[in-house]
């Protein structure tokens, strides 16, 4: 029954979806440890999502957040971690949109300017990844003037489609309303991120409209990412992440934002990473999409 209540509240989908959720809830009540069925016509939702990535102009999602914005929505310590990077370190921004945060990082600071996020010391090499190419003239000019591949922009593929050889390893990885919020395979995504992190490096991200670890969500909140265990009981994203080996997880809950939002930092502490697997059971295209995952037993 929990499943019915949460899901009906969560996405603005009327009768058809409610019926689907009721069928799933009834099945899971009767069948205990049986995996939830995958939503019919999920491919249609994927096709709609593909169009969302490529929308431009006023119908597009926000893809130009700068470094100040990143500092506001990422966990505490992000700016300091960026500032500690040396010129041979590497920063990966997954779901970078226009790459504005990287451009800001590389913008020289005037004498009178307040200390910017990441400081004014040596700059790390930075790589931006986006499904669709959103490079602006500003990006092209800056990349050309810096030269030597100091900043790179990769598009046309999702994070999971790159090999370690193509991307290399990173000291710092960020994701602001990018792949972590949009992926249809959450465990594979986190596994990939951790495989690209150096030991001692950290991943900073944010997940909107999700059940908060400390349970401070306001009554009536809508959820876009839901996780359940093999018996269909709700699981919080941070509780799931904490089961990952070789990773230290820190979670900050933002109750007063428009949507209950979890700020997440994953610190890689050793090489034997193993992320408990999730299976996608529902997906509704959107910006961001609605997703429901079930943990494998
Ligand atoms: C809402 S925009 C956010 C852009 C930027 N981070 C910002 O805050 O302005 C989402 C970005 O995530 C990218 N994205 C979504 N899923 C991805 C994935 N699995 N791998 C790589 N990029 C992804 C999209 O292509 C897009 O660049």
Short mmCIF file of C-alpha atoms and ligand atoms in Angstrom, two decimals:
data_model
loop_
_atom_site.label_atom_id
_atom_site.label_comp_id
_atom_site.label_asym_id
_atom_site.label_seq_id
_atom_site.Cartn_x
_atom_site.Cartn_y
_atom_site.Cartn_z
CA UNK A 1 0.00 0.00 0.00
CA UNK A 2 2.88 2.38 0.67
CA UNK A 3 3.83 2.02 -2.95
CA UNK A 4 0.38 3.23 -4.08
CA UNK A 5 0.43 6.25 -1.77
CA UNK A 6 3.93 7.38 -2.65
CA UNK A 7 3.70 6.90 -6.36
CA UNK A 8 0.31 8.54 -6.84
CA UNK A 9 1.61 11.57 -4.97
CA UNK A 10 4.90 11.54 -6.71
CA UNK A 11 4.29 11.99 -10.43
CA UNK A 12 1.49 13.87 -12.08
CA UNK A 13 0.12 10.80 -13.79
CA UNK A 14 -3.48 10.09 -13.71
CA UNK A 15 -5.43 6.91 -14.17
CA UNK A 16 -3.17 4.75 -16.37
CA UNK A 17 -0.19 5.11 -14.10
CA UNK A 18 -2.21 4.72 -10.95
CA UNK A 19 -3.61 1.48 -12.38
CA UNK A 20 -0.08 0.28 -13.15
CA UNK A 21 1.06 1.11 -9.65
CA UNK A 22 -1.94 -0.64 -8.09
CA UNK A 23 -1.24 -3.78 -10.15
CA UNK A 24 2.41 -3.66 -9.05
CA UNK A 25 1.47 -3.12 -5.41
CA UNK A 26 -1.02 -6.01 -5.43
CA UNK A 27 1.54 -8.26 -7.10
CA UNK A 28 4.23 -7.34 -4.62
CA UNK A 29 1.86 -7.90 -1.67
CA UNK A 30 1.10 -11.39 -2.87
CA UNK A 31 4.53 -12.32 -4.05
CA UNK A 32 6.87 -11.03 -1.33
CA UNK A 33 10.36 -11.45 -2.80
CA UNK A 34 9.31 -11.51 -6.44
CA UNK A 35 10.90 -8.70 -8.46
CA UNK A 36 8.55 -5.91 -9.55
CA UNK A 37 7.54 -6.11 -13.20
CA UNK A 38 9.05 -3.59 -15.58
CA UNK A 39 6.58 -0.96 -16.71
CA UNK A 40 5.05 -1.68 -20.12
CA UNK A 41 6.06 0.66 -22.97
CA UNK A 42 9.12 1.92 -21.10
CA UNK A 43 10.83 2.32 -24.49
CA UNK A 44 8.35 5.06 -25.37
CA UNK A 45 9.47 6.96 -22.26
CA UNK A 46 13.13 6.53 -23.27
CA UNK A 47 12.31 7.92 -26.73
CA UNK A 48 10.59 10.94 -25.15
CA UNK A 49 13.57 11.45 -22.87
CA UNK A 50 15.93 11.49 -25.84
CA UNK A 51 13.93 14.40 -27.29
CA UNK A 52 14.17 16.27 -23.98
CA UNK A 53 17.97 16.10 -24.12
CA UNK A 54 17.97 17.70 -27.55
CA UNK A 55 15.40 20.45 -26.96
CA UNK A 56 16.77 23.95 -27.35
CA UNK A 57 15.60 27.45 -26.48
CA UNK A 58 12.85 28.10 -23.97
CA UNK A 59 11.74 24.43 -23.89
CA UNK A 60 15.20 23.25 -22.88
CA UNK A 61 16.16 22.42 -19.33
CA UNK A 62 18.70 24.52 -17.42
CA UNK A 63 22.16 23.67 -18.73
CA UNK A 64 24.21 26.77 -17.97
CA UNK A 65 24.74 26.76 -14.20
CA UNK A 66 28.02 28.40 -13.31
CA UNK A 67 30.52 27.61 -10.57
CA UNK A 68 28.71 29.76 -7.98
CA UNK A 69 25.59 27.69 -8.58
CA UNK A 70 27.59 24.46 -8.26
CA UNK A 71 28.95 25.71 -4.94
CA UNK A 72 25.38 26.31 -3.73
CA UNK A 73 23.97 22.91 -4.65
CA UNK A 74 26.91 20.58 -4.03
CA UNK A 75 27.93 19.27 -0.59
CA UNK A 76 30.04 21.47 1.68
CA UNK A 77 33.71 21.08 0.91
CA UNK A 78 33.35 21.07 -2.88
CA UNK A 79 35.04 24.46 -3.41
CA UNK A 80 37.86 23.53 -1.04
CA UNK A 81 38.38 20.20 -2.85
CA UNK A 82 38.48 22.03 -6.20
CA UNK A 83 40.97 24.50 -4.74
CA UNK A 84 43.28 21.71 -3.59
CA UNK A 85 43.70 20.32 -7.12
CA UNK A 86 47.10 20.80 -8.70
CA UNK A 87 47.87 21.41 -12.37
CA UNK A 88 48.36 17.71 -13.08
CA UNK A 89 45.12 16.67 -11.35
CA UNK A 90 41.92 16.07 -13.31
CA UNK A 91 38.28 17.12 -12.74
CA UNK A 92 35.37 15.43 -14.53
CA UNK A 93 31.97 17.16 -14.70
CA UNK A 94 29.31 14.63 -15.72
CA UNK A 95 26.24 16.17 -17.34
CA UNK A 96 28.05 19.45 -17.82
CA UNK A 97 25.51 21.11 -20.15
CA UNK A 98 27.28 24.17 -21.57
CA UNK A 99 30.29 23.61 -19.30
CA UNK A 100 29.82 27.00 -17.66
CA UNK A 101 31.16 25.80 -14.28
CA UNK A 102 34.44 24.76 -15.92
CA UNK A 103 34.63 28.06 -17.83
CA UNK A 104 34.13 29.99 -14.56
CA UNK A 105 36.85 27.91 -12.89
CA UNK A 106 39.22 28.89 -15.68
CA UNK A 107 38.27 32.57 -15.68
CA UNK A 108 41.12 34.68 -14.29
CA UNK A 109 40.25 36.48 -11.09
CA UNK A 110 40.66 40.24 -10.81
CA UNK A 111 42.51 41.75 -7.83
CA UNK A 112 39.34 43.15 -6.26
CA UNK A 113 37.21 40.05 -6.86
CA UNK A 114 36.06 38.02 -3.86
CA UNK A 115 37.71 34.62 -3.45
CA UNK A 116 36.03 32.38 -5.98
CA UNK A 117 35.06 28.74 -5.57
CA UNK A 118 38.19 26.70 -6.26
CA UNK A 119 40.54 29.56 -5.38
CA UNK A 120 42.98 31.28 -7.69
CA UNK A 121 45.85 28.78 -7.60
CA UNK A 122 46.96 26.35 -10.31
CA UNK A 123 44.20 24.86 -12.40
CA UNK A 124 43.47 21.16 -12.91
CA UNK A 125 42.68 19.75 -16.34
CA UNK A 126 38.90 19.52 -16.72
CA UNK A 127 36.67 17.25 -18.79
CA UNK A 128 32.98 18.00 -19.46
CA UNK A 129 30.60 15.22 -20.53
CA UNK A 130 27.13 15.78 -21.93
CA UNK A 131 24.85 13.56 -24.01
CA UNK A 132 24.10 16.41 -26.40
CA UNK A 133 26.69 18.91 -27.56
CA UNK A 134 25.94 22.23 -25.84
CA UNK A 135 29.25 23.90 -26.46
CA UNK A 136 28.95 27.66 -26.87
CA UNK A 137 31.29 30.05 -28.73
CA UNK A 138 32.62 30.99 -25.29
CA UNK A 139 33.63 27.38 -24.70
CA UNK A 140 35.25 27.00 -28.12
CA UNK A 141 37.24 30.23 -27.73
CA UNK A 142 38.39 29.46 -24.20
CA UNK A 143 39.41 25.88 -25.10
CA UNK A 144 41.40 27.17 -28.07
CA UNK A 145 43.13 29.90 -26.06
CA UNK A 146 44.06 27.54 -23.21
CA UNK A 147 45.28 24.89 -25.66
CA UNK A 148 46.95 21.62 -24.63
CA UNK A 149 43.55 20.01 -23.93
CA UNK A 150 43.35 21.82 -20.56
CA UNK A 151 39.57 21.70 -20.96
CA UNK A 152 37.85 19.00 -23.03
CA UNK A 153 34.21 18.55 -23.99
CA UNK A 154 32.88 15.08 -24.86
CA UNK A 155 29.38 14.44 -26.16
CA UNK A 156 27.32 11.96 -28.16
CA UNK A 157 27.48 9.22 -25.53
CA UNK A 158 26.40 8.54 -21.98
CA UNK A 159 28.97 8.15 -19.19
CA UNK A 160 28.55 4.35 -19.17
CA UNK A 161 29.58 4.14 -22.84
CA UNK A 162 33.10 5.48 -22.26
CA UNK A 163 35.96 3.16 -21.41
CA UNK A 164 38.52 3.87 -18.72
CA UNK A 165 41.13 4.22 -21.51
CA UNK A 166 39.10 6.98 -23.18
CA UNK A 167 38.51 8.99 -20.02
CA UNK A 168 41.37 8.17 -17.67
CA UNK A 169 41.17 8.69 -13.90
CA UNK A 170 40.06 11.75 -11.96
CA UNK A 171 40.75 13.26 -8.55
CA UNK A 172 37.40 15.05 -8.46
CA UNK A 173 34.10 14.21 -10.16
CA UNK A 174 30.96 16.36 -10.05
CA UNK A 175 27.42 15.88 -11.26
CA UNK A 176 24.88 18.70 -10.93
CA UNK A 177 21.45 17.52 -12.10
CA UNK A 178 23.24 15.38 -14.72
CA UNK A 179 23.70 11.63 -15.13
CA UNK A 180 22.98 10.75 -11.49
CA UNK A 181 19.58 12.45 -11.73
CA UNK A 182 18.80 11.17 -15.25
CA UNK A 183 20.29 7.69 -15.61
CA UNK A 184 18.08 4.66 -16.07
CA UNK A 185 20.74 2.44 -14.46
CA UNK A 186 21.68 3.90 -11.10
CA UNK A 187 24.04 1.20 -9.83
CA UNK A 188 25.94 0.99 -13.13
CA UNK A 189 26.29 4.78 -13.09
CA UNK A 190 27.75 4.87 -9.56
CA UNK A 191 29.98 1.90 -10.36
CA UNK A 192 31.33 3.73 -13.41
CA UNK A 193 31.94 6.93 -11.46
CA UNK A 194 33.87 5.04 -8.79
CA UNK A 195 35.93 3.20 -11.42
CA UNK A 196 37.02 6.59 -12.81
CA UNK A 197 37.93 8.02 -9.39
CA UNK A 198 41.44 7.78 -8.03
CA UNK A 199 41.71 6.28 -4.56
CA UNK A 200 41.44 9.27 -2.22
CA UNK A 201 39.35 11.19 -4.77
CA UNK A 202 35.74 12.25 -4.31
CA UNK A 203 32.44 12.46 -6.20
CA UNK A 204 30.16 15.40 -5.34
CA UNK A 205 26.55 15.28 -6.47
CA UNK A 206 22.97 16.28 -5.71
CA UNK A 207 19.68 14.39 -6.08
CA UNK A 208 16.37 16.29 -6.09
CA UNK A 209 12.91 15.03 -5.10
CA UNK A 210 14.08 12.02 -3.14
CA UNK A 211 13.37 10.55 0.30
CA UNK A 212 15.85 12.20 2.64
CA UNK A 213 18.19 10.14 4.76
CA UNK A 214 17.21 11.92 7.97
CA UNK A 215 13.47 11.63 7.24
CA UNK A 216 12.88 15.39 7.35
CA UNK A 217 10.90 15.49 4.06
CA UNK A 218 7.81 17.63 4.33
CA UNK A 219 4.39 16.00 4.11
CA UNK A 220 3.05 16.12 0.55
CA UNK A 221 6.49 16.21 -1.11
CA UNK A 222 6.73 14.75 -4.62
CA UNK A 223 9.39 12.22 -5.41
CA UNK A 224 11.20 11.72 -8.70
CA UNK A 225 13.62 8.99 -7.66
CA UNK A 226 12.38 6.09 -5.58
CA UNK A 227 14.19 2.96 -4.44
CA UNK A 228 12.69 -0.20 -3.01
CA UNK A 229 14.27 -3.39 -1.74
CA UNK A 230 13.61 -6.85 -3.13
CA UNK A 231 10.48 -7.06 -1.00
CA UNK A 232 9.28 -3.68 -2.34
CA UNK A 233 9.93 -1.81 0.92
CA UNK A 234 11.15 1.80 0.48
CA UNK A 235 14.90 2.31 0.77
CA UNK A 236 16.64 5.69 1.00
CA UNK A 237 19.28 6.45 -1.61
CA UNK A 238 21.92 7.14 1.05
CA UNK A 239 21.20 3.84 2.85
CA UNK A 240 21.67 2.03 -0.45
CA UNK A 241 24.91 3.88 -1.22
CA UNK A 242 26.28 3.09 2.24
CA UNK A 243 26.26 -0.60 1.27
CA UNK A 244 28.96 0.12 -1.35
CA UNK A 245 32.36 -1.25 -0.40
CA UNK A 246 35.49 0.94 -0.48
CA UNK A 247 33.38 4.11 -0.42
CA UNK A 248 32.73 6.57 2.42
CA UNK A 249 29.35 8.27 1.97
CA UNK A 250 28.34 11.67 3.41
CA UNK A 251 24.78 12.91 2.97
CA UNK A 252 23.30 16.36 3.68
CA UNK A 253 19.53 16.79 3.60
CA UNK A 254 17.90 19.95 2.24
CA UNK A 255 14.34 20.03 3.51
CA UNK A 256 13.58 23.66 2.75
CA UNK A 257 14.44 23.61 -0.93
CA UNK A 258 11.60 23.42 -3.50
CA UNK A 259 11.97 19.65 -3.44
CA UNK A 260 13.51 17.44 -0.71
CA UNK A 261 17.09 17.25 -1.96
CA UNK A 262 19.98 15.05 -0.92
CA UNK A 263 23.52 16.38 -1.32
CA UNK A 264 25.90 13.44 -1.59
CA UNK A 265 29.66 13.06 -1.36
CA UNK A 266 31.32 9.70 -2.10
CA UNK A 267 34.93 9.37 -1.08
CA UNK A 268 36.73 6.42 -2.66
CA UNK A 269 38.94 4.79 -0.03
CA UNK A 270 40.18 1.57 -1.68
CA UNK A 271 40.05 -0.31 -4.96
CA UNK A 272 37.63 -3.15 -4.22
CA UNK A 273 34.47 -1.19 -5.03
CA UNK A 274 31.20 -3.08 -5.25
CA UNK A 275 27.87 -1.27 -5.64
CA UNK A 276 24.66 -3.18 -4.78
CA UNK A 277 22.73 -3.56 -8.01
CA UNK A 278 19.52 -1.76 -8.86
CA UNK A 279 17.01 -2.65 -11.57
CA UNK A 280 14.80 -0.09 -13.23
CA UNK A 281 11.11 -0.88 -12.80
CA UNK A 282 9.50 2.41 -13.80
CA UNK A 283 10.62 5.38 -15.83
CA UNK A 284 8.72 8.50 -16.80
CA UNK A 285 10.41 10.95 -19.17
CA UNK A 286 10.90 14.46 -17.83
CA UNK A 287 13.39 17.07 -16.70
CA UNK A 288 14.29 15.33 -14.54
CA UNK A 289 12.65 11.96 -15.23
CA UNK A 290 10.66 9.99 -12.67
CA UNK A 291 12.44 6.72 -11.82
CA UNK A 292 11.76 3.74 -9.61
CA UNK A 293 14.50 1.23 -8.93
CA UNK A 294 14.44 -2.11 -7.14
CA UNK A 295 17.47 -3.49 -5.36
CA UNK A 296 18.54 -7.01 -6.22
CA UNK A 297 18.21 -9.45 -3.30
C1 LIG B 1 19.84 19.56 -16.67
S1 LIG B 1 21.36 19.50 -17.57
C2 LIG B 1 22.48 20.05 -16.31
C3 LIG B 1 23.69 20.75 -16.89
C4 LIG B 1 24.66 21.38 -15.89
N1 LIG B 1 25.20 20.45 -14.95
C5 LIG B 1 23.99 22.51 -15.18
O1 LIG B 1 23.71 22.37 -13.98
O2 LIG B 1 23.74 23.54 -15.82
C6 LIG B 1 21.65 17.74 -17.69
C7 LIG B 1 22.94 17.32 -18.32
O3 LIG B 1 23.20 15.96 -17.99
C8 LIG B 1 23.56 15.26 -19.16
N2 LIG B 1 23.34 13.82 -18.91
C9 LIG B 1 22.22 13.19 -18.51
N3 LIG B 1 22.45 11.88 -18.37
C10 LIG B 1 23.75 11.66 -18.67
C11 LIG B 1 24.59 10.50 -18.71
N4 LIG B 1 24.13 9.30 -18.38
N5 LIG B 1 25.87 10.67 -19.08
C12 LIG B 1 26.36 11.89 -19.40
N6 LIG B 1 25.62 13.01 -19.38
C13 LIG B 1 24.33 12.90 -19.01
C14 LIG B 1 22.75 15.92 -20.24
O4 LIG B 1 23.22 15.61 -21.51
C15 LIG B 1 22.97 17.39 -19.84
O5 LIG B 1 24.22 17.86 -20.28
#
